[in-house]
Coordinates of C-alpha atoms in Angstrom, one line a residue:
X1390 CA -55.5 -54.0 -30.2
X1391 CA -58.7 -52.8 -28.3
X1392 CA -56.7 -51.4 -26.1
X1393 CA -55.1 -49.1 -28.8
X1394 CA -58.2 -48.6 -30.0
X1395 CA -59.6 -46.8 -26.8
X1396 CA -56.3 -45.0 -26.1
X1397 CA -57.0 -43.3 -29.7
X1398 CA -60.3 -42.5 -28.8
X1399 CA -59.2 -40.9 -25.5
X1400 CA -56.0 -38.8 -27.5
X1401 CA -59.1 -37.8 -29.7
X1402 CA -60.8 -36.3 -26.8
X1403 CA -58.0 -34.9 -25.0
X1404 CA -56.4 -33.5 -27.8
X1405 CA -59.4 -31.1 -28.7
X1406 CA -58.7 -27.5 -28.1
X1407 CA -61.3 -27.1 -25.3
X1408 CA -59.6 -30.1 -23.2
X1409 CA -56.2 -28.7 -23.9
X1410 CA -57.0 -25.8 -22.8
X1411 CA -58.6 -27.0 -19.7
X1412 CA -55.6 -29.6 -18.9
X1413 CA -53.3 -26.8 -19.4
X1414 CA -55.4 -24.6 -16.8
X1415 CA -55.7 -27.4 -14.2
X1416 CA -52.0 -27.7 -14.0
X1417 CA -51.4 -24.9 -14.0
X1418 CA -53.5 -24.0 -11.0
X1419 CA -52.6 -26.9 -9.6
X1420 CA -48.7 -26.6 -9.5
X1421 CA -49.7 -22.6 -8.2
X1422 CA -51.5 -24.0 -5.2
X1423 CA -48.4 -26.6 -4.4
X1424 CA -46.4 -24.1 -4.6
X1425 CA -48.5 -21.9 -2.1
X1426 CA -48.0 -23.4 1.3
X1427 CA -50.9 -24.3 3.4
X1428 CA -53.9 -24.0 0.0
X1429 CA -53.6 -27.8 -1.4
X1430 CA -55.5 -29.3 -3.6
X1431 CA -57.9 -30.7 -1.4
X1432 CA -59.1 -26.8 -0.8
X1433 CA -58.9 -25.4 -4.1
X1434 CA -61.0 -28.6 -6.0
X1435 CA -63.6 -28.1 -2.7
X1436 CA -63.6 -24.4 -4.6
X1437 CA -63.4 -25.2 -7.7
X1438 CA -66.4 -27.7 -7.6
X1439 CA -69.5 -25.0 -8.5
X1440 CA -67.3 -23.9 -11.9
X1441 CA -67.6 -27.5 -12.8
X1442 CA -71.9 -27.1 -13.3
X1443 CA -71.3 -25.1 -16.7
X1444 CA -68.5 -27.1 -18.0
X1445 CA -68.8 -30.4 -19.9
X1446 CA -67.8 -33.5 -18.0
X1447 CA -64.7 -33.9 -19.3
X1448 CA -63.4 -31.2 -19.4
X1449 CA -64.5 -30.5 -15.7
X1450 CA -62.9 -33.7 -14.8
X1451 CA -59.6 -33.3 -16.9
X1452 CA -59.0 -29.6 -15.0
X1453 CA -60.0 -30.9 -11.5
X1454 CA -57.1 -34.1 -12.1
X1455 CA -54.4 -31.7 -13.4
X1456 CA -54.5 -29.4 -10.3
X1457 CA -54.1 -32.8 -8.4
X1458 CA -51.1 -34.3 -9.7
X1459 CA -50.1 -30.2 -10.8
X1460 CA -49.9 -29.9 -7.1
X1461 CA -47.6 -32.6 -6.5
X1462 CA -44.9 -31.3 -8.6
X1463 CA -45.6 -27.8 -7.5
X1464 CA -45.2 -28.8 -3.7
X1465 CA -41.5 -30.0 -4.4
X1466 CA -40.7 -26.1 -5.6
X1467 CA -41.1 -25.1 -2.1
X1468 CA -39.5 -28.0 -0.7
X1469 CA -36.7 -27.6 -2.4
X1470 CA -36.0 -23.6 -2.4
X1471 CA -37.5 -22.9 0.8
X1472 CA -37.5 -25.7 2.8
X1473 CA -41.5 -25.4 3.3
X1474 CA -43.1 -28.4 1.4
X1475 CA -46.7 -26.6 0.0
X1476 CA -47.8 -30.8 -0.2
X1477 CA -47.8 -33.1 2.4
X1478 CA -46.4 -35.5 0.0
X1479 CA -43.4 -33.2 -0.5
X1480 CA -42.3 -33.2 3.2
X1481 CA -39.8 -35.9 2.7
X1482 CA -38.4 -34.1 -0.7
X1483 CA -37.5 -31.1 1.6
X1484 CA -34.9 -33.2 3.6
X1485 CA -32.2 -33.2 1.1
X1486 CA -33.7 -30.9 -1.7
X1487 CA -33.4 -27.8 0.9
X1488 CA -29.9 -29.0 1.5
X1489 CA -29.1 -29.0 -2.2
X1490 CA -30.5 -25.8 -3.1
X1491 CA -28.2 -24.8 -0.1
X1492 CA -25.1 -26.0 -1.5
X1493 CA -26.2 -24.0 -4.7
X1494 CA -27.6 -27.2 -6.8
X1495 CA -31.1 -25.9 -6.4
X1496 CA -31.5 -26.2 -10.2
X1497 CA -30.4 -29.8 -10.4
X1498 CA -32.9 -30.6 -7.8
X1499 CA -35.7 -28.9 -9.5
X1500 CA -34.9 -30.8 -12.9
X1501 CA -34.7 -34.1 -10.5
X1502 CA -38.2 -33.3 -9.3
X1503 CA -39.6 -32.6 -13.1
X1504 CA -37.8 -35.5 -14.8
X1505 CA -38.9 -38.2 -12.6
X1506 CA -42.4 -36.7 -11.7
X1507 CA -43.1 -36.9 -15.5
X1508 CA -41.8 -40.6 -16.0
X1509 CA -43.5 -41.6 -12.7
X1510 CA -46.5 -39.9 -14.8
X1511 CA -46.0 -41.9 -17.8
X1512 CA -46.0 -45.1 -16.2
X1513 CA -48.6 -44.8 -13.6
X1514 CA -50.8 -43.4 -16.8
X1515 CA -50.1 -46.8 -18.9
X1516 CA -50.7 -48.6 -16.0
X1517 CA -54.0 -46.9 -15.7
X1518 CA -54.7 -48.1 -19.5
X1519 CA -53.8 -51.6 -18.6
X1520 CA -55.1 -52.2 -15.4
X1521 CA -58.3 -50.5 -15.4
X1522 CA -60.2 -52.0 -18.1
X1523 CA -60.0 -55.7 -16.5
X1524 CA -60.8 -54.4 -13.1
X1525 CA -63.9 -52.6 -14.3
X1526 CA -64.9 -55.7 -16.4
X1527 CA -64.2 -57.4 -12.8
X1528 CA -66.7 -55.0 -10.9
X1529 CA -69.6 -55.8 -13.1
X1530 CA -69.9 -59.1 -12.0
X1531 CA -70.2 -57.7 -8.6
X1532 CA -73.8 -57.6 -6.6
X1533 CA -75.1 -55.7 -3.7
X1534 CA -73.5 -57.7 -1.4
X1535 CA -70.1 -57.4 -2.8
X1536 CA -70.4 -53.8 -3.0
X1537 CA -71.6 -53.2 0.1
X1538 CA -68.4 -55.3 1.3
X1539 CA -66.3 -53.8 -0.8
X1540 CA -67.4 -50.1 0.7
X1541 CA -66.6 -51.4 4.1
X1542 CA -63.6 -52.4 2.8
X1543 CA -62.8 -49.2 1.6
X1544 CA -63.8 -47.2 4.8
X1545 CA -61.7 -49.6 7.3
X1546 CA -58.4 -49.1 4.9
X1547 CA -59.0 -45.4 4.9
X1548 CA -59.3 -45.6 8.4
X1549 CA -56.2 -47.8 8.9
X1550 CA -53.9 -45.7 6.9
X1551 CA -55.1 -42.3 8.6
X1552 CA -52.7 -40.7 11.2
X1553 CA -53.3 -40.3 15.0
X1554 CA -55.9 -41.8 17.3
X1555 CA -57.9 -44.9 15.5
X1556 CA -60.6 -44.4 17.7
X1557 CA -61.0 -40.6 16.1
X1558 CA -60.9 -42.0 12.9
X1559 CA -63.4 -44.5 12.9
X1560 CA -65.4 -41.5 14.9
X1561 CA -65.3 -39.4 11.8
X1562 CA -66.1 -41.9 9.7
X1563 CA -69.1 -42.9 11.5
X1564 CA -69.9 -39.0 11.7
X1565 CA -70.0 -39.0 7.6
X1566 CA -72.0 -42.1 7.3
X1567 CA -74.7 -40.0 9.1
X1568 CA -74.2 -37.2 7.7
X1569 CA -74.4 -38.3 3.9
X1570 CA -77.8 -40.1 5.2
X1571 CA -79.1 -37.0 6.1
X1572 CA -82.1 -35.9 4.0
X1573 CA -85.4 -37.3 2.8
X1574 CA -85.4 -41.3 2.8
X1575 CA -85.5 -42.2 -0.8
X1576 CA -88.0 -45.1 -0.1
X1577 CA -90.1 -44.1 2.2
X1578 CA -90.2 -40.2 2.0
X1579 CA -89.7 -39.8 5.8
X1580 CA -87.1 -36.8 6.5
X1581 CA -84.4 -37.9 8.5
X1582 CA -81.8 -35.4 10.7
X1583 CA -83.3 -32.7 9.4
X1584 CA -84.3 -31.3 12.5
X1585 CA -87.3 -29.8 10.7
X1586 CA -85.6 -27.7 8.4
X1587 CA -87.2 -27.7 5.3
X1588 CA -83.4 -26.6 3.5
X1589 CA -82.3 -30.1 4.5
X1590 CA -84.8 -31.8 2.8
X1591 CA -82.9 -33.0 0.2
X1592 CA -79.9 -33.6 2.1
X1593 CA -76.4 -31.4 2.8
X1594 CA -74.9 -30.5 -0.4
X1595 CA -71.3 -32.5 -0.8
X1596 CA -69.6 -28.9 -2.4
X1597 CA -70.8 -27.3 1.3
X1598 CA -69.3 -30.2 3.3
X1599 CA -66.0 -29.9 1.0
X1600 CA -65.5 -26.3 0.9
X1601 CA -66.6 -25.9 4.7
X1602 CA -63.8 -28.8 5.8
X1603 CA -61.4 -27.9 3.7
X1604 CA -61.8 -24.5 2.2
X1605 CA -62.5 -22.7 5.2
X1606 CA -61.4 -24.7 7.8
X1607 CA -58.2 -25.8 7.1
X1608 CA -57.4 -22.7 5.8
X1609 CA -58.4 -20.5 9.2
X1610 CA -56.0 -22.7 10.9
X1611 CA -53.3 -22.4 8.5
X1612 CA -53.6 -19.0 10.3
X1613 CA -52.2 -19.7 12.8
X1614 CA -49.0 -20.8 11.3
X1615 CA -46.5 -17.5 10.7
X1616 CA -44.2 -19.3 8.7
X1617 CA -41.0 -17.4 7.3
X1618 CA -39.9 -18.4 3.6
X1619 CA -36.0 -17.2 3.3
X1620 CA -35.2 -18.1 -0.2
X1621 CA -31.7 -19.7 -0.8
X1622 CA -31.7 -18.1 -4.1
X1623 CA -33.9 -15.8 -6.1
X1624 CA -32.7 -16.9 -9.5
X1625 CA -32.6 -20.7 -10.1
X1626 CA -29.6 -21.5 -12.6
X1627 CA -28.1 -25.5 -13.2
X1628 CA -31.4 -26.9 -14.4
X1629 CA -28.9 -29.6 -16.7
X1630 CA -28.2 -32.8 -14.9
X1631 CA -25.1 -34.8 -15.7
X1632 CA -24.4 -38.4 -16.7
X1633 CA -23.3 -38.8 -13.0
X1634 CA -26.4 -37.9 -12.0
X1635 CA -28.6 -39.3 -14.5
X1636 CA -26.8 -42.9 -13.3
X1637 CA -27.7 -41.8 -9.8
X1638 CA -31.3 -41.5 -10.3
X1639 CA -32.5 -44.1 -12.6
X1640 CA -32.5 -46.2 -10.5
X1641 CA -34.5 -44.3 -7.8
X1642 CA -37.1 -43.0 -10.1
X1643 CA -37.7 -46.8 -10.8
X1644 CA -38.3 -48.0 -7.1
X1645 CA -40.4 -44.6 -6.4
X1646 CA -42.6 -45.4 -9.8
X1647 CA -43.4 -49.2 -9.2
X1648 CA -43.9 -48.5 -5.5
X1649 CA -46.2 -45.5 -5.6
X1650 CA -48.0 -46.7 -8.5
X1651 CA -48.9 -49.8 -6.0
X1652 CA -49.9 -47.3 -2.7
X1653 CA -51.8 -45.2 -4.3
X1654 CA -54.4 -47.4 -5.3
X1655 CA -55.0 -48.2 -1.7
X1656 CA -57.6 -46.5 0.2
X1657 CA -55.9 -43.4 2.2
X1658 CA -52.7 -44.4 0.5
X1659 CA -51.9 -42.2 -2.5
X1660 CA -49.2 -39.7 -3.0
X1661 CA -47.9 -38.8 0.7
X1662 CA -47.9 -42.4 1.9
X1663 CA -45.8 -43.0 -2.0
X1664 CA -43.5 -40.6 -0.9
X1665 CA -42.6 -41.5 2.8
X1666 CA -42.2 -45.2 2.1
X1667 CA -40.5 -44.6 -1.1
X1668 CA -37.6 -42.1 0.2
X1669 CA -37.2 -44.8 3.3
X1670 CA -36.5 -47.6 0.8
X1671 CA -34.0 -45.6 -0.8
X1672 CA -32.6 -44.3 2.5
X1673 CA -31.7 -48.4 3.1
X1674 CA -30.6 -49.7 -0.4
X1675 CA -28.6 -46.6 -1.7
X1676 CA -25.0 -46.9 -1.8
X1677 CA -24.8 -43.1 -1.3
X1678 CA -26.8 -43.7 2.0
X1679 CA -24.8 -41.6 3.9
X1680 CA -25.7 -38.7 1.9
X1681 CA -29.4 -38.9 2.8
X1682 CA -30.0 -35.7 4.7
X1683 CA -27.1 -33.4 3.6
X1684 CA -28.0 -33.1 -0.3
X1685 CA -28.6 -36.6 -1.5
X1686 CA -30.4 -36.0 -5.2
X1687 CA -31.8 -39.6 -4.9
X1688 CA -33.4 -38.3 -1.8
X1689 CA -35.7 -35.9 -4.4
X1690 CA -35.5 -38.6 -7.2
X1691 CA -37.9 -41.3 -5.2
X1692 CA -40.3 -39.3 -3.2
X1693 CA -41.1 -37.5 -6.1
X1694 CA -41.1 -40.1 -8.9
X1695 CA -43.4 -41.9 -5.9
X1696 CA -45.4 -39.3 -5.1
X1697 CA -46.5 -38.3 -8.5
X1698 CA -47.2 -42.3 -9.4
X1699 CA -49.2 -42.5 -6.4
X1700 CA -51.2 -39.4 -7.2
X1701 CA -52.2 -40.8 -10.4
X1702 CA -53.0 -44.6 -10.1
X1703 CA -55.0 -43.6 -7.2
X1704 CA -57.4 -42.7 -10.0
X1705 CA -57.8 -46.4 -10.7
X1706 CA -60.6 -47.8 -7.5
X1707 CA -62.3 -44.6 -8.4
X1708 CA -62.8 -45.1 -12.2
X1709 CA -63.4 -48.6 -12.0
X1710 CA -65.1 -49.2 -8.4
X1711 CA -66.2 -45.9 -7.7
X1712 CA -64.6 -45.9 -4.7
X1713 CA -62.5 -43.2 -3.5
X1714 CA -59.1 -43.4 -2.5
X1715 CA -58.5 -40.5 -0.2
X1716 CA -59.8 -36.9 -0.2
X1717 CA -59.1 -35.7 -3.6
X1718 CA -60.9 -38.7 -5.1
X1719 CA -63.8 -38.2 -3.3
X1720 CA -63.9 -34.5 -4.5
X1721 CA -63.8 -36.4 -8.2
X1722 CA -66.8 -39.0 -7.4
X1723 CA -68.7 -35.4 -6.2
X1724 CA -67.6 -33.8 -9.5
X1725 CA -69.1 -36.8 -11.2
X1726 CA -72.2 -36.6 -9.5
X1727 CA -72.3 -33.1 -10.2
X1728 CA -72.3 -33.9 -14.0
X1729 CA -75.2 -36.3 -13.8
X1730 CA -73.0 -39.4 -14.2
X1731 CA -72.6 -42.6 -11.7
X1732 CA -69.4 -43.4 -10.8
X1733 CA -68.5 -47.1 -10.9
X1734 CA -67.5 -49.8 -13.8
X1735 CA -70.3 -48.6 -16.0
X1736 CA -68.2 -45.4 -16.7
X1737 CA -66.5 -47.7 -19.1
X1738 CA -68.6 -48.5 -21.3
X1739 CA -71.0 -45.9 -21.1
X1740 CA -69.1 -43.2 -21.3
X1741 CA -65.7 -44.1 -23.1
X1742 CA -65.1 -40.9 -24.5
X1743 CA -64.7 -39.9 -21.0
X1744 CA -63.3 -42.6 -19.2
X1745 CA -60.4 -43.0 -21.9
X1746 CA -59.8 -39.0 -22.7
X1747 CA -59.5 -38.9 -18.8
X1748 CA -56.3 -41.1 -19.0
X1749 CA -54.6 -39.4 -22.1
X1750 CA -55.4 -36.5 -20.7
X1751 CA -52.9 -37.3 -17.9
X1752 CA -49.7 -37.8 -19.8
X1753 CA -50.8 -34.5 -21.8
X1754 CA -50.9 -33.1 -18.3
X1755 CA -47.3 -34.1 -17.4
X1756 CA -46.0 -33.3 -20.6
X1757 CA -47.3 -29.6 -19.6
X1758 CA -45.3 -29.8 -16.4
X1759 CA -42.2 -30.1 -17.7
X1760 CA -42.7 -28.2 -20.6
X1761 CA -44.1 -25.4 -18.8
X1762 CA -43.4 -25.9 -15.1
X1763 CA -39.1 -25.4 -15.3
X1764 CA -38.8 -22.2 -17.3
X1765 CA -42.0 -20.6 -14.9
X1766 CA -39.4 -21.1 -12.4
X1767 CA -39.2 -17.3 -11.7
X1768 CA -42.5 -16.8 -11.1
X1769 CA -42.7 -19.7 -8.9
X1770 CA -40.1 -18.0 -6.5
X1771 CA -42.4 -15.1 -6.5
X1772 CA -45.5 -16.5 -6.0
X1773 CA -43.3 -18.6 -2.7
X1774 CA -43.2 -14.5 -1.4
X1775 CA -46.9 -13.9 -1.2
X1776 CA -48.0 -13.5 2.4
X1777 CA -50.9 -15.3 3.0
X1778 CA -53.1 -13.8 5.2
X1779 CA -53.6 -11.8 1.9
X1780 CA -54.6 -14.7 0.2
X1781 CA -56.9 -15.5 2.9
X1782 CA -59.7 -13.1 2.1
X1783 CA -60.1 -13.7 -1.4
X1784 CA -60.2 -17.4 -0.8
X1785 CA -63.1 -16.7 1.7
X1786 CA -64.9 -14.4 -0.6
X1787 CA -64.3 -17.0 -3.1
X1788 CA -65.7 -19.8 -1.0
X1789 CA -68.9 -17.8 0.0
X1790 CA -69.7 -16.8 -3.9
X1791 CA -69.3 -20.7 -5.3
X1792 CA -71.4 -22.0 -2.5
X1793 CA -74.2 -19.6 -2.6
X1794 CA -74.2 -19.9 -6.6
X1795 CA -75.7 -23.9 -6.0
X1796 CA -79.4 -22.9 -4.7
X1797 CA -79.0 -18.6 -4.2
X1798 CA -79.2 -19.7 -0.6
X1799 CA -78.2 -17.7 2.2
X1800 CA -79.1 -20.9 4.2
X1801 CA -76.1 -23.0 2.9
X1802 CA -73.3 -20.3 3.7
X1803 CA -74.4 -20.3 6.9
X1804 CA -73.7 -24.6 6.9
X1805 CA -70.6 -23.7 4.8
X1806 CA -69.2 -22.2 8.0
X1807 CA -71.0 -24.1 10.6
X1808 CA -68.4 -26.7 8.8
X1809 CA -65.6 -24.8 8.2
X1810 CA -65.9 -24.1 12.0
X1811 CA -65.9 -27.5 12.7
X1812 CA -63.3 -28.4 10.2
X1813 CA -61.5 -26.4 12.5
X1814 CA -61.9 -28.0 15.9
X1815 CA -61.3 -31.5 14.6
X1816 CA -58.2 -30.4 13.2
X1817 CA -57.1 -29.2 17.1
X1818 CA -58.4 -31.9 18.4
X1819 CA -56.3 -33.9 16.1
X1820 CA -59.1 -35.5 14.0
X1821 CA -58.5 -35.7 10.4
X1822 CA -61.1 -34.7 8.5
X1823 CA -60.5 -37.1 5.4
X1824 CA -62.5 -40.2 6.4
X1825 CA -65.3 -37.8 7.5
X1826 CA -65.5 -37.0 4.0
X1827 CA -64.9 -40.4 2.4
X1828 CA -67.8 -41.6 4.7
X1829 CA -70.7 -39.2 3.4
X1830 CA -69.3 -39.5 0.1
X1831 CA -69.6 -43.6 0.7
X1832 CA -72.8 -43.5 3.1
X1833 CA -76.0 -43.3 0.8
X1834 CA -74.2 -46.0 -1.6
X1835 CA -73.3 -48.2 1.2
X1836 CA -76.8 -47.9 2.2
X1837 CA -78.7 -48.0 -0.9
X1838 CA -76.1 -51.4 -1.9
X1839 CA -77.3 -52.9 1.6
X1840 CA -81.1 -52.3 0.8
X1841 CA -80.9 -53.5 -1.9
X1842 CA -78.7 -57.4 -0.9
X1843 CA -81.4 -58.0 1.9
X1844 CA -84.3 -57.5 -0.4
X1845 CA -83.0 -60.0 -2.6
X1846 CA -81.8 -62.2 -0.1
X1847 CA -85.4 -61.8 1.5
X1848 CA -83.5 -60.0 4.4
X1849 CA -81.1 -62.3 5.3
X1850 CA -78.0 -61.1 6.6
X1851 CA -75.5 -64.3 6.1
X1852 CA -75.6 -63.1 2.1
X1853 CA -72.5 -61.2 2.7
X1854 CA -70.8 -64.5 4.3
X1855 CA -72.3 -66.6 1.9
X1856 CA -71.1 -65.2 -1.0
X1857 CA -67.1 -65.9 -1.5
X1858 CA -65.9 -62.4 -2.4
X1859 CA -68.0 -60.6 -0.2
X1860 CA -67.2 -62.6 2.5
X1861 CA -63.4 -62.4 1.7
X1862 CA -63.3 -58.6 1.6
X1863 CA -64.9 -58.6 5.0
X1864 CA -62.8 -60.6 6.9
X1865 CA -60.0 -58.5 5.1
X1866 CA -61.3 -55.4 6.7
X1867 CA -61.6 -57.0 9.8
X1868 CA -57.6 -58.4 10.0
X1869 CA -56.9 -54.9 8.5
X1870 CA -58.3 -53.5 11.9
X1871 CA -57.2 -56.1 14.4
X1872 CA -53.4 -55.6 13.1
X1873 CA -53.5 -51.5 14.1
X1874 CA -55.1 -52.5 17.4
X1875 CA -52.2 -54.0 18.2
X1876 CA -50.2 -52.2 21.4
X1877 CA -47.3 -51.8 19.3
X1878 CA -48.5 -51.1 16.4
X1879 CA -51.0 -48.4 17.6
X1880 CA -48.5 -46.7 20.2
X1881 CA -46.4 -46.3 16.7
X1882 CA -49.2 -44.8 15.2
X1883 CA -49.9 -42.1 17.9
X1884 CA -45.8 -41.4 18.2
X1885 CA -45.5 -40.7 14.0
X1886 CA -49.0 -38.4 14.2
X1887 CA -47.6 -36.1 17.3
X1888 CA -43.9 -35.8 15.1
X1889 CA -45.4 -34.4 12.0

């Protein structure tokens, strides 16, 4: 019954007219910037992030999640009618939804795409509801020490589960960890790395870091990439699926639901992991696995229904732990900390108008897509048409204007691109810039969590062995890195980072 109770509360919050409005705004930005190869979600939060000071919090925090999982379902559009995926986590969607827009069933993969993105919504959202409550309840009981494991935790999976080189990820995440400690030392008032400059006193801003990374940087280097988009078809018919199909993809939408509802809530999982493993289950227990790659519809019915489940319990380690799960969650803890609030288990209880209006506000949000998402069909297509190095300007201009609005400083442009330069680089040297981010999102907790175990443990280190959970999340984090140092397993990993 309590349960009921708080999902009430949270339709009571998301049902107002301001947070309707603002759900309805978020996806429908969000599904825009899927649908716009190479802009992401990632980028357009990172810009979105100075709005966010004049809003209320949960309204902020209900548009900034609907361009998220918006984006998901926008990125299949492309996939499917131009064989560009505008999300990572559509790539795999492209393979056979291209091929049926080519054999002029474009409309039945769109409908595929809608229909089990919003049940892969639904239950990923009551899923939230259930799981969420016990976990944060869980987190309570945990000290410093547990957190501080926990944190490590989270940094090693992020860097497990990131593509290419190990050693590059670990780099980067070491590279945040500094980074986010950057600033005047909260207990002793010494400034550290600031290399005398007084505008680093209090630290680098987390909206510079974000917008410079991904904003500007992967955005210049999109660039580089003259991609062609030849539409199959300018005018999307077919959008009715038959009983055939509908047999077809039950079952599909079922395995991509269950399974990306359980990736996503791992660190550096979420949607695009859902998606891959999701479409390579199906590829091996389909009866119509010979179809896969020449117009297979449960070849869009599981990466989507995955990726969209994924996209959405990934939401769970940041509302209950507040830790993120990949890039887009750590964008959400910034948000948070934006708003004045502490993300963690206390959310809960000390916000619950918040915490639960979140969660209603998601199936609202995918009750939008449908209802909206198919008949905008047409202006999807000619949104796909836009070149973007017209884009490109405005996003800079954009960029420049929601940075310098934070302190009227010229200073932090200037480290705005300093970043975005870098963001850059790393990205030709093959460095992702996602743990980077997760660590100096993660760093001044980790080391605030750490302070605070050795004081009470009168600075003895064994605390985090001596204490059972602790201890057990380390020595998970540790098997979680000596499995990818294996030859095999890290020659794999460099082979599927140089074929994407």
């Amino acid at each position: 019954m309590e349960i009921l109770s708080n999902l009430g509360l949270g339709l009571e919050t998301a049902l107002s007219l301001t947070n309707l409005l603002y759900c309805l705004i978020g996806v429908f930005v969000g599904t825009a910037v899927g649908v716009l190869p190479g802009l992401g979600p990632v980028a357009t939060i990172a810009m979105l992030l100075p709005i966010t000071f004049g809003l209320p919090p949960v309204s902020s925090l209900i548009m900034l999640s609907g361009i998220y999982y918006g984006a998901q379902y926008g990125g299949s559009t492309t996939a499917i009618l131009v064989n560009l995926p505008g999300e990572s986590s559509s790539v795999v969607t492209a393979i056979d939804g291209y091929q049926m827009a080519r054999n002029g069933q474009a409309g039945k993969a769109l409908a595929t795409a809608a229909l089990g993105s919003f049940f892969a919504g639904t239950v990923a959202t009551i899923l939230l509801a259930l799981f969420a409550p016990p976990l944060a309840d869980l987190a309570l009981k945990f000290g410093p020490a547990e957190y501080f494991s926990l944190m490590v935790l989270g940094l090693v999976a992020s860097v497990v589960l990131a593509s290419g080189s190990l050693l590059n990820a670990i780099g980067m995440v070491l590279l945040g960890l500094l980074l986010g400690l950057a600033g005047t030392d909260v207990n002793s008032g010494v400034a550290r790395y600031t290399f005398d400059l007084p505008e680093l006193a209090d630290g680098i801003n987390f909206v510079i870091v974000a917008m410079g990374m991904f904003g500007i940087g992967e955005i210049v280097r999109n660039l580089e990439h003259d991609q062609s988009r030849n539409l199959v078809m300018k005018k999307v018919s077919g959008l009715m699926l038959s009983k055939d199909d509908f047999k077809r993809i039950v079952a599909p939408v079922l395995r991509g639901t269950f399974l990306g509802s359980a990736l996503g809530i791992l660190p550096g999982g979420g949607a695009m992991l859902a998606s891959f493993a999701a479409y390579s289950i199906e590829k091996k227990v389909s009866k119509n696995s010979k179809q896969f790659g020449k117009g297979a519809i449960e070849g869009v019915a599981a990466p989507e229904s995955a990726n969209n489940a994924g996209a959405q319990t990934s939401f769970i380690p940041m509302l209950t732990l507040g830790i993120p799960s990949n890039p887009v969650m750590a964008l959400m803890i910034g948000a948070m900390i934006i708003q004045g609030i502490q993300p963690g288990p206390a959310v809960m209880t000390e916000q619950p108008a918040l915490f639960w209006g979140l969660i209603a506000s998601m199936w609202i949000g995918n009750f939008f897509l449908v209802v909206l998402n198919l008949p905008l069909i047409g202006l999807w297509v000619k949104m796909i048409m836009v070149p973007y190095h017209r884009l490109y300007p405005a996003i800079l201009m954009f960029c420049a204007i929601g940075v310098f609005s934070l302190n009227s400083s010229q200073f932090d442009i200037y480290l705005m691109a300093l970043f975005g330069f870098f963001g850059y680089v790393c990205a030709k040297l093959n460095c992702e810039p996602a743990p980077m981010l997760l660590g100096f999102i993660i760093g001044p907790m980790m080391e605030e969590y750490l302070r605070r175990a050795l004081i009470l443990s009168k600075s003895d280190p064994m605390v985090f062995l001596q204490r059972p959970i602790s201890a057990v999340m380390l020595a998970m984090a540790v098997l979680a890195l000596l499995v990818v140092l294996m030859p095999a397993l890290a020659k794999k990993r460099e082979e599927a980072f140089q074929d994407e």
